[in-house]
XYZ file of C-alpha atoms in Angstrom:
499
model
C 78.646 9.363 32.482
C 76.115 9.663 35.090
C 75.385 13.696 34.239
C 74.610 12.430 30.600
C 72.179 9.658 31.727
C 70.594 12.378 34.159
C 70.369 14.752 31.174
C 69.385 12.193 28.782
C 66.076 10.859 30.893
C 64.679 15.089 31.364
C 65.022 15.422 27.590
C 63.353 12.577 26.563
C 60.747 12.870 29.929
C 59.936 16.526 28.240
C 59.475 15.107 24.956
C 57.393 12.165 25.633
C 55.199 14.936 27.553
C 54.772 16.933 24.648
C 54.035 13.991 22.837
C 51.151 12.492 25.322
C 49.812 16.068 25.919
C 49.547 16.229 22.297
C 47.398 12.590 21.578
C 45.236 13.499 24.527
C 44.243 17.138 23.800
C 43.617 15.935 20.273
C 41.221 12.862 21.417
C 39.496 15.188 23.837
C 38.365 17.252 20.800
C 38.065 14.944 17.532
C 37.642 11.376 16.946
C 38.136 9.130 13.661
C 35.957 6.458 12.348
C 37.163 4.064 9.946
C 34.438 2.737 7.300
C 33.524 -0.768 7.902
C 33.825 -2.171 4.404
C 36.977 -2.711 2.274
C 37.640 1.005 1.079
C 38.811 1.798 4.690
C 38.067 5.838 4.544
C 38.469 7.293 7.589
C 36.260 9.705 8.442
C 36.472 12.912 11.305
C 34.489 14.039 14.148
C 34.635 17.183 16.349
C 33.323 15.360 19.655
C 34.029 17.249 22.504
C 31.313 15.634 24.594
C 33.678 12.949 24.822
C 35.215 14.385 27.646
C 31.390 13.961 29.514
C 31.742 10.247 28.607
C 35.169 9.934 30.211
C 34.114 11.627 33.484
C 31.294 8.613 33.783
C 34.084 6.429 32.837
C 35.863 7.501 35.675
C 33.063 7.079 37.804
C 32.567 3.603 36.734
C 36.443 2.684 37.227
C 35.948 3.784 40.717
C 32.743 2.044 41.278
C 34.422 -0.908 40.071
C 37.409 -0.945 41.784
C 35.233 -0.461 45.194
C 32.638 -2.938 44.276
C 35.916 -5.684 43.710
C 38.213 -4.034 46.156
C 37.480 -7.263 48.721
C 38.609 -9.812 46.044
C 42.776 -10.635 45.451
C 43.867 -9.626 42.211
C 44.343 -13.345 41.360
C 40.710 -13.649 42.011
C 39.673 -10.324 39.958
C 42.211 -11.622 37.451
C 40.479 -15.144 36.848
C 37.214 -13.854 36.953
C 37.719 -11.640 34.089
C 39.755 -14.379 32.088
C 36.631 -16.398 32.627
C 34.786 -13.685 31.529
C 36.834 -13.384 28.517
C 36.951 -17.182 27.461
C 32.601 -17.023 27.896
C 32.809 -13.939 25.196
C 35.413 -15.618 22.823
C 33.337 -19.165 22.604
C 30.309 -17.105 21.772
C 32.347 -15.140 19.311
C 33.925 -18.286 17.696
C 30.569 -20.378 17.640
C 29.043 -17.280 15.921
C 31.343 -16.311 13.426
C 32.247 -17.878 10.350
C 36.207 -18.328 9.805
C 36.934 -14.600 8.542
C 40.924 -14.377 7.957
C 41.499 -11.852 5.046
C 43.626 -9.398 3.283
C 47.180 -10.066 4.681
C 46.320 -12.297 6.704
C 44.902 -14.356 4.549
C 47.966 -14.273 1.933
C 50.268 -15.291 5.018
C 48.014 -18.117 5.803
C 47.782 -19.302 2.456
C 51.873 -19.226 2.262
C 52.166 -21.189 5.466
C 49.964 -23.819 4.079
C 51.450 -23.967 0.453
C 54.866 -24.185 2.099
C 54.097 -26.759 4.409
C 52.736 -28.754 1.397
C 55.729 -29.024 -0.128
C 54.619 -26.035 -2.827
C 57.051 -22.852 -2.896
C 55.125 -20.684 -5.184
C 54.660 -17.690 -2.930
C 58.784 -17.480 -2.590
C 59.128 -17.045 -6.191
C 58.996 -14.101 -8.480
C 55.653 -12.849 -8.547
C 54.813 -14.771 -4.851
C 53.321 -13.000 -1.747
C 56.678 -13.641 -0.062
C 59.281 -12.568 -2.974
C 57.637 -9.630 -2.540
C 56.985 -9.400 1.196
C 59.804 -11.353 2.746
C 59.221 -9.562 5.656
C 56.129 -12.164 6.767
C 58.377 -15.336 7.089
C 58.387 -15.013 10.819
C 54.543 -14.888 10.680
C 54.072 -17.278 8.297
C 56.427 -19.721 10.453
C 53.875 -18.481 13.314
C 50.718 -20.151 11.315
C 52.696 -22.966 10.385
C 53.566 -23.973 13.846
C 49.537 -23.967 14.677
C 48.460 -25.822 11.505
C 50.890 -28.330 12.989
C 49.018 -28.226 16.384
C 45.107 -28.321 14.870
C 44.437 -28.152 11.326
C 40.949 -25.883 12.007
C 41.934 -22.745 11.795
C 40.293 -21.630 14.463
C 43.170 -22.604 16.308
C 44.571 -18.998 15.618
C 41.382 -17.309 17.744
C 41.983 -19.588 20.300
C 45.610 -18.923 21.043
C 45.045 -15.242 20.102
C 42.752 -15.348 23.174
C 45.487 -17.512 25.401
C 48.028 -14.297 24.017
C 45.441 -11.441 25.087
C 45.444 -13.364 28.507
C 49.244 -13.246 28.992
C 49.363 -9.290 27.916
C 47.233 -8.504 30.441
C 49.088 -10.636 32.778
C 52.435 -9.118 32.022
C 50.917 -5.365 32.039
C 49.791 -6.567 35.619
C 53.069 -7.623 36.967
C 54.982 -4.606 35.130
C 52.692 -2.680 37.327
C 53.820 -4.749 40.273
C 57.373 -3.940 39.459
C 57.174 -0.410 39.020
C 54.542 0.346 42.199
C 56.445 -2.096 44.482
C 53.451 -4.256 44.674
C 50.464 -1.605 45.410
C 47.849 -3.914 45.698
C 45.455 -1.136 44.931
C 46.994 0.159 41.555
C 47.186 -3.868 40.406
C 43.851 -4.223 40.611
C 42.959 -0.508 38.972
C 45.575 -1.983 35.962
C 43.533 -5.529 35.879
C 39.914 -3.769 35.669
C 41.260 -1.593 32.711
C 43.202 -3.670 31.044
C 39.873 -6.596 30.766
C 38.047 -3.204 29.918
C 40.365 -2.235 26.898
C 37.518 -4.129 24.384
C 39.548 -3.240 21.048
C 42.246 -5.876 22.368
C 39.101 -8.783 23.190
C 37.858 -7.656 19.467
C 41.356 -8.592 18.295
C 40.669 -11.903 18.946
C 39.073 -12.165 15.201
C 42.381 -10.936 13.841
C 45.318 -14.024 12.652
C 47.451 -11.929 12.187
C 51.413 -10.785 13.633
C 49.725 -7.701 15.974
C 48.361 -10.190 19.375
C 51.344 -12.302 19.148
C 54.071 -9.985 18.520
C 53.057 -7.715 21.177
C 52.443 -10.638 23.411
C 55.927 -11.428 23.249
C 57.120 -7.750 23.103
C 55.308 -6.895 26.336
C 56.866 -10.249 28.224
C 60.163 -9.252 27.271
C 59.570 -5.365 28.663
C 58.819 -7.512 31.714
C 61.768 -9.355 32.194
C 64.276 -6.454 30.705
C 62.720 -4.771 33.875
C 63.652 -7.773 35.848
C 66.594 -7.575 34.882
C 67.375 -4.281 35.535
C 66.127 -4.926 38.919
C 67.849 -8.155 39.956
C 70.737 -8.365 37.275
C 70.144 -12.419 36.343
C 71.668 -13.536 33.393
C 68.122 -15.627 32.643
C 66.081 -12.534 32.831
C 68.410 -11.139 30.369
C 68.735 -14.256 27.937
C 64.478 -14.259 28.080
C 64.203 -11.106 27.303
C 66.494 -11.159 24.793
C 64.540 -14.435 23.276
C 61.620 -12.339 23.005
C 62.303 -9.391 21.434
C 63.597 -10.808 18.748
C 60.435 -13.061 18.929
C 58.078 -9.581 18.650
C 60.022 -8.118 16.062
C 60.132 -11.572 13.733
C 56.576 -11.456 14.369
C 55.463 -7.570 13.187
C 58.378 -5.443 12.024
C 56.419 -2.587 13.742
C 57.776 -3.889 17.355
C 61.691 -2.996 16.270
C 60.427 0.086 17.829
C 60.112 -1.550 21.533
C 63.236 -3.500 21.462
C 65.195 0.043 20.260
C 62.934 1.358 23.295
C 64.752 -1.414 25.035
C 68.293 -1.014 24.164
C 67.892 3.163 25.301
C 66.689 1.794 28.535
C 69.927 -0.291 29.022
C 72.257 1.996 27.631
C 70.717 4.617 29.824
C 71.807 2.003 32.553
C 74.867 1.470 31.648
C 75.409 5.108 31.921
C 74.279 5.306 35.170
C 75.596 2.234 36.972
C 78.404 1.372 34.568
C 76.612 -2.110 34.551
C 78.288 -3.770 31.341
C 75.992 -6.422 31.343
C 73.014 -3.960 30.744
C 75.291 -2.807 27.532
C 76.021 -6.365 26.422
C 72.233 -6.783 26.258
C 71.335 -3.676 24.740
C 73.803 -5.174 22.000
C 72.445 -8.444 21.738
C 68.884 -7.493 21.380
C 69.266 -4.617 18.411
C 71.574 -6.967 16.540
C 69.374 -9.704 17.138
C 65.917 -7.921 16.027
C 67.869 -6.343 13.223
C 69.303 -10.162 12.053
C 65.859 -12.302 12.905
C 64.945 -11.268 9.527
C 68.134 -12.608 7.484
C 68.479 -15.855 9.281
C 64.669 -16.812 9.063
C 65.727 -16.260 5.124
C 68.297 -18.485 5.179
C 66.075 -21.119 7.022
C 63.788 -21.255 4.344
C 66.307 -21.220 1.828
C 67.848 -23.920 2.995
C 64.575 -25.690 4.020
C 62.850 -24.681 -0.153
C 66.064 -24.166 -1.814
C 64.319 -21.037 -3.502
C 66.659 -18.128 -2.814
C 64.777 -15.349 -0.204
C 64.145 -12.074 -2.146
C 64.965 -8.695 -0.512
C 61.288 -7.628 -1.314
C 59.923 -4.199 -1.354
C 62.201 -2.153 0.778
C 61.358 0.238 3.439
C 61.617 3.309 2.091
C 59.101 2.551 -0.150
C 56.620 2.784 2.854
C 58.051 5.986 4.140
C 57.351 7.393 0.504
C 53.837 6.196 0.666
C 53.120 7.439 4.123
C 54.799 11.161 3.334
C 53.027 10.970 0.000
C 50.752 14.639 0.052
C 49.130 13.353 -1.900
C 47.936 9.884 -0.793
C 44.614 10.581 0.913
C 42.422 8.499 -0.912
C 41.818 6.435 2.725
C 43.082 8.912 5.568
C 46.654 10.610 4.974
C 49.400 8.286 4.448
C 46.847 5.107 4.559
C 48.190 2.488 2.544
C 47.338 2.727 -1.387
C 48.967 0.554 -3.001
C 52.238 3.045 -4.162
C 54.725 0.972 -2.903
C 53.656 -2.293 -4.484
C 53.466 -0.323 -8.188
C 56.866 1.276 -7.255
C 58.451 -2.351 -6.957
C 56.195 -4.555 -9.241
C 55.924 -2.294 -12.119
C 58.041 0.938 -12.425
C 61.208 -1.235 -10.827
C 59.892 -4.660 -12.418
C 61.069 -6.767 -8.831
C 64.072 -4.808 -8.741
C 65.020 -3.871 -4.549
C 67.121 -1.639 -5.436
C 66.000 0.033 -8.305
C 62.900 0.270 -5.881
C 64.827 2.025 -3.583
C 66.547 4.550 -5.612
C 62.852 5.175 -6.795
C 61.583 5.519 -3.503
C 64.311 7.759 -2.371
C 63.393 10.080 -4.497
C 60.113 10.198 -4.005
C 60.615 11.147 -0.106
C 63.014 13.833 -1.364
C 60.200 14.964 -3.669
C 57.824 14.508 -0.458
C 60.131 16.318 1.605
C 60.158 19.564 -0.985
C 56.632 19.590 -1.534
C 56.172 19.566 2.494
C 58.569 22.565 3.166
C 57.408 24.407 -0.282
C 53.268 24.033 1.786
C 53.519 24.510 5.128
C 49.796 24.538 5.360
C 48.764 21.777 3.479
C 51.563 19.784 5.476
C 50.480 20.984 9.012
C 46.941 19.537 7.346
C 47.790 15.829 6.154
C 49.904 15.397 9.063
C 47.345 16.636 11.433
C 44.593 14.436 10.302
C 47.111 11.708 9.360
C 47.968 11.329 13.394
C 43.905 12.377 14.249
C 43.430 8.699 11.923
C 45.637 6.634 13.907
C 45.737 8.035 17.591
C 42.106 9.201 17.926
C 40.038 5.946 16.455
C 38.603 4.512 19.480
C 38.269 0.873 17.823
C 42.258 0.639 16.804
C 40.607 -1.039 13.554
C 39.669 -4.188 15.972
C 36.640 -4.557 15.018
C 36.676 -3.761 11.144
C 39.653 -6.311 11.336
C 37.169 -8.776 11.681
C 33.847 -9.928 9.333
C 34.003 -6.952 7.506
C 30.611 -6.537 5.563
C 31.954 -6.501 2.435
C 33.685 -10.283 2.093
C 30.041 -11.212 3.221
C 31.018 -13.502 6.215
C 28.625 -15.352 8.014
C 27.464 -13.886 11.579
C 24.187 -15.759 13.237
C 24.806 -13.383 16.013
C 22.143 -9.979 16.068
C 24.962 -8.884 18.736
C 27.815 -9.446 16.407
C 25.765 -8.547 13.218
C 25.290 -4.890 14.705
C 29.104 -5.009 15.923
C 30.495 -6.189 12.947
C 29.208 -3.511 10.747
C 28.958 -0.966 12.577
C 25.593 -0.479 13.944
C 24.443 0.203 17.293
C 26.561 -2.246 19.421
C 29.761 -0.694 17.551
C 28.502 3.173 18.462
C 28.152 2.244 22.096
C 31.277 0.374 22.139
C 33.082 3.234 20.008
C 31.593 5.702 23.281
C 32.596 3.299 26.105
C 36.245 2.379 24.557
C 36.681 6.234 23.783
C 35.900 6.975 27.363
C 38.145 4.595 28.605
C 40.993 5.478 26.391
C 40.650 9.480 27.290
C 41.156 8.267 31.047
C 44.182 6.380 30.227
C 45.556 9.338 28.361
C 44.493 12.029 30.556
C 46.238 9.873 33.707
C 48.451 8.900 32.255
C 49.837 12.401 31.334
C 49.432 13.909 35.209
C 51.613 10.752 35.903
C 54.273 11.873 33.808
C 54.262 15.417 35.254
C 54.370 14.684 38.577
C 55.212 10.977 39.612
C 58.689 11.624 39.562
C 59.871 8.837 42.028
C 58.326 6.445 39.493
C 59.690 7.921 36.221
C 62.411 5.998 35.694
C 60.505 2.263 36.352
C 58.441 3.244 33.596
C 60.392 5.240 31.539
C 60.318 1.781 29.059
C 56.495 1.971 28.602
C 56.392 5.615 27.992
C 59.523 5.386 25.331
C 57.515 2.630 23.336
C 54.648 4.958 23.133
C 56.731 7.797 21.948
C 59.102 5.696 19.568
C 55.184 4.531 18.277
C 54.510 8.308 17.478
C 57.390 9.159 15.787
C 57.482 5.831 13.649
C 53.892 6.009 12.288
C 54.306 9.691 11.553
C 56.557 8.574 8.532
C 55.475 4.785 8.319
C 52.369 4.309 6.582
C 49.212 4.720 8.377
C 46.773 2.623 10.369
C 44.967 2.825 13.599
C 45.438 -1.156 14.435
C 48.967 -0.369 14.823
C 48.672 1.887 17.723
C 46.519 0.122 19.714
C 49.869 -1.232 21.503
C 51.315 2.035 22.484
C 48.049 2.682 24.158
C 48.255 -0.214 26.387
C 51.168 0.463 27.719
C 50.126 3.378 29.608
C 47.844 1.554 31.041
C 50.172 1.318 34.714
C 50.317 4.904 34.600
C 46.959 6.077 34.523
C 45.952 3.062 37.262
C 47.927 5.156 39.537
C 46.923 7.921 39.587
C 43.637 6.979 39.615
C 44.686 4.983 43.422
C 46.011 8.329 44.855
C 42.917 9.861 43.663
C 40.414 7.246 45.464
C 42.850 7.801 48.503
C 41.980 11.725 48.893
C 38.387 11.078 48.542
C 38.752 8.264 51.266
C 40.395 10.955 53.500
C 38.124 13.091 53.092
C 34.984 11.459 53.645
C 36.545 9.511 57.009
């Protein structure tokens, strides 16, 4: 079985190098801008002067990295959590409470529940017809139990962003054997990465679910490495943790289970397989037995909701481009609430055939489909923001900001365009590094084949899913390791050359 893993791996290393080639080529030409008020249009840029920005970015990574290169990561490391926890008190002393949209109707649930009022699970509710935020709404409940000001929720978002960037840190450590000089490249960038600070403002599944999601790459890796049965049972813990959290991170813990099946393959390691098991049944069961908690806990009976395909009909919809193609508008929730009258299933048949209808009216125009699914992946992989900071205040629910910083953040004045340059900058670097790592750090590939799998499984999910730039902020991330080292070979061949 070892020819089939070998095989395996180049396929999917060619594909996921199409795929990266792909996002960064398109970001070094056009970038997206999402509207910062509730209509959410995204709008399009040819920018090619970007790549000018990203070679100063570079510049400044390197400066950086020499200016701190005396310091231990730890120190490095607590100096920008420091950093971090200065920003977020001036953030949180400046900004009125501002949770919203979904987040809001999760928040709401988690309070009504807790009060003994199960409105929201009945017919007509938030959750009867998105049963899917239970896990989340659990989440809020857990922290209303801790502090009743909901401010709680920016507070442990920021102790989450802390612990991704930790975890992205040691992943590197694993993977480069402990470079020294690549850990500290992956600190700098990943405190750098603003749209995940921004995301501070946002109670909602995306900071904790990827929290857990990138802690339990870390310890599958572990795992992999050392073959202890706690590594596995963590990991295990928290995938299912990420995926009860946001649906969306399914995709890392099927990353996951290729990983270990690829292992199995290789090393005929059963215990790799018996994971891989234990992890897709669990993510793929969180969702029934937080149902039957609640049933049993309300005695109100947990709805099936508005099923999936239903968002792969809206996101393949031609002709949904009211926002950006494939954005959400509101398709699904007629589909279920009014043309199927709370009827899953009926929902489903009716979805069904609307992606069959989709899928005609994509191969009958070739162009037009080439078009909406060009500028539906421009939307989501070239916004430099990742929707962090429109997540926040937005201007039009009129929330209070005493800040002049935050006002011109918040609504996208001139602190948001210099931002939107620096973040752009920094996330054509991680791209363009990340890509040469790919092509040519072959001794590494397989350490970080995990990261780079999650990236592509992000493509290919949110080319059908419905649209959104704040969901790919994660896949991103990831390639964070990547990019740091090539960056370190490249400071070592201008240090050899100027000795």
């Amino acid at each position: 079985m070892k020819w089939l893993e070998e095989i395996s791996r180049k396929i999917m290393h060619y594909i996921i190098v199409i795929a990266i080639t792909t996002i960064m080529v398109l970001n070094c030409v056009f970038t997206a801008r999402v509207a910062y008020d509730e209509s959410e249009k995204v709008s399009y840029f040819v920018q090619p002067q970007s790549i000018i920005f990203a070679v100063v970015m570079g510049i400044i990574i390197c400066s950086m990295f020499y200016g701190l290169k005396k310091f231990s990561e730890k120190t490095i490391f607590v100096a920008f959590t420091i950093m971090y926890i200065a920003i977020m008190i001036y953030m949180v002393l400046n900004i009125k409470v501002c949770i919203r949209a979904d987040a809001k109707y999760v928040l709401d649930a988690a309070k009504q529940i807790s009060n003994g009022n199960y409105a929201s699970l009945k017919k007509g509710g938030y959750l009867y017809i998105y049963p899917n935020q239970l896990g989340l709404v659990s989440y809020d409940r857990i922290l209303l139990k801790i502090c009743k000001n909901e401010k709680i929720m920016y507070i442990i978002n920021l102790f989450e962003i802390i612990l991704i960037n930790w975890f992205g840190y040691r992943i590197s450590n694993l993977i480069f054997k402990c470079n020294v000089s690549v850990n500290k490249i992956v600190i700098i960038l990943e405190f750098l990465f603003l749209p995940q600070l921004f995301f501070i403002m946002f109670a909602y599944g995306l900071i904790p679910g990827f929290c857990a999601m990138i802690a339990a790459f870390y310890f599958v890796l572990k795992f992999i490495e050392h073959r202890k049965i706690s590594m596995a049972i963590i990991s295990a813990v928290l995938c299912v943790i990420a995926a009860v959290l946001k649906m969306n991170f399914l995709i890392g813990a099927i990353a996951v289970f290729i990983i270990l099946f690829l292992d199995f393959m290789k090393n005929k390691e059963y215990r790799s397989l018996a994971l891989a098991i234990v992890i897709i049944m669990g993510t793929l069961m969180s969702g029934k037995v937080i149902g039957a908690i609640y049933e049993f806990e309300t005695g109100v009976e947990k709805n099936n909701g508005i099923p999936s395909t239903a968002w792969i009909a809206m996101g393949t919809d031609l002709e949904n481009t009211e926002k950006a193609p494939g954005w959400y508008d509101i398709s699904n929730y007629a589909t279920y609430t009014l043309d199927a009258n709370y009827d899953s299933e009926k929902a489903g048949e009716i979805s069904q055939k609307k992606i069959k209808d989709n899928l005609k009216k994509s191969i009958e125009n070739p162009g037009r489909t080439i078009k909406f699914y060009g500028k539906k992946i421009v939307s989501m992989w070239c916004e430099p923001m990742f929707q962090s900071v429109w997540s926040g205040p937005c201007i039009d629910t009129k929330d209070y900001v005493q800040s002049t910083i935050l006002n011109s953040l918040y609504s996208g004045k001139n602190v948001e365009k210099v931002c939107s340059i620096f973040i752009k900058a920094l996330v054509l670097n991680i791209l363009i590094f990340s890509c040469i790592f790919r092509w040519r750090s072959s001794q590494y590939r397989e350490k970080s084949d995990l990261l780079y799998l999650f990236f592509l499984g992000g493509i290919i999910f949110h080319i059908f899913w419905e649209g959104k730039s704040q969901y790919t902020y994660p896949y991103v991330f990831v390639l964070i390791p990547g990019c740091a080292y090539e960056f370190e070979k490249i400071l070592m061949r201008f240090k050899k050359c100027y000795k």
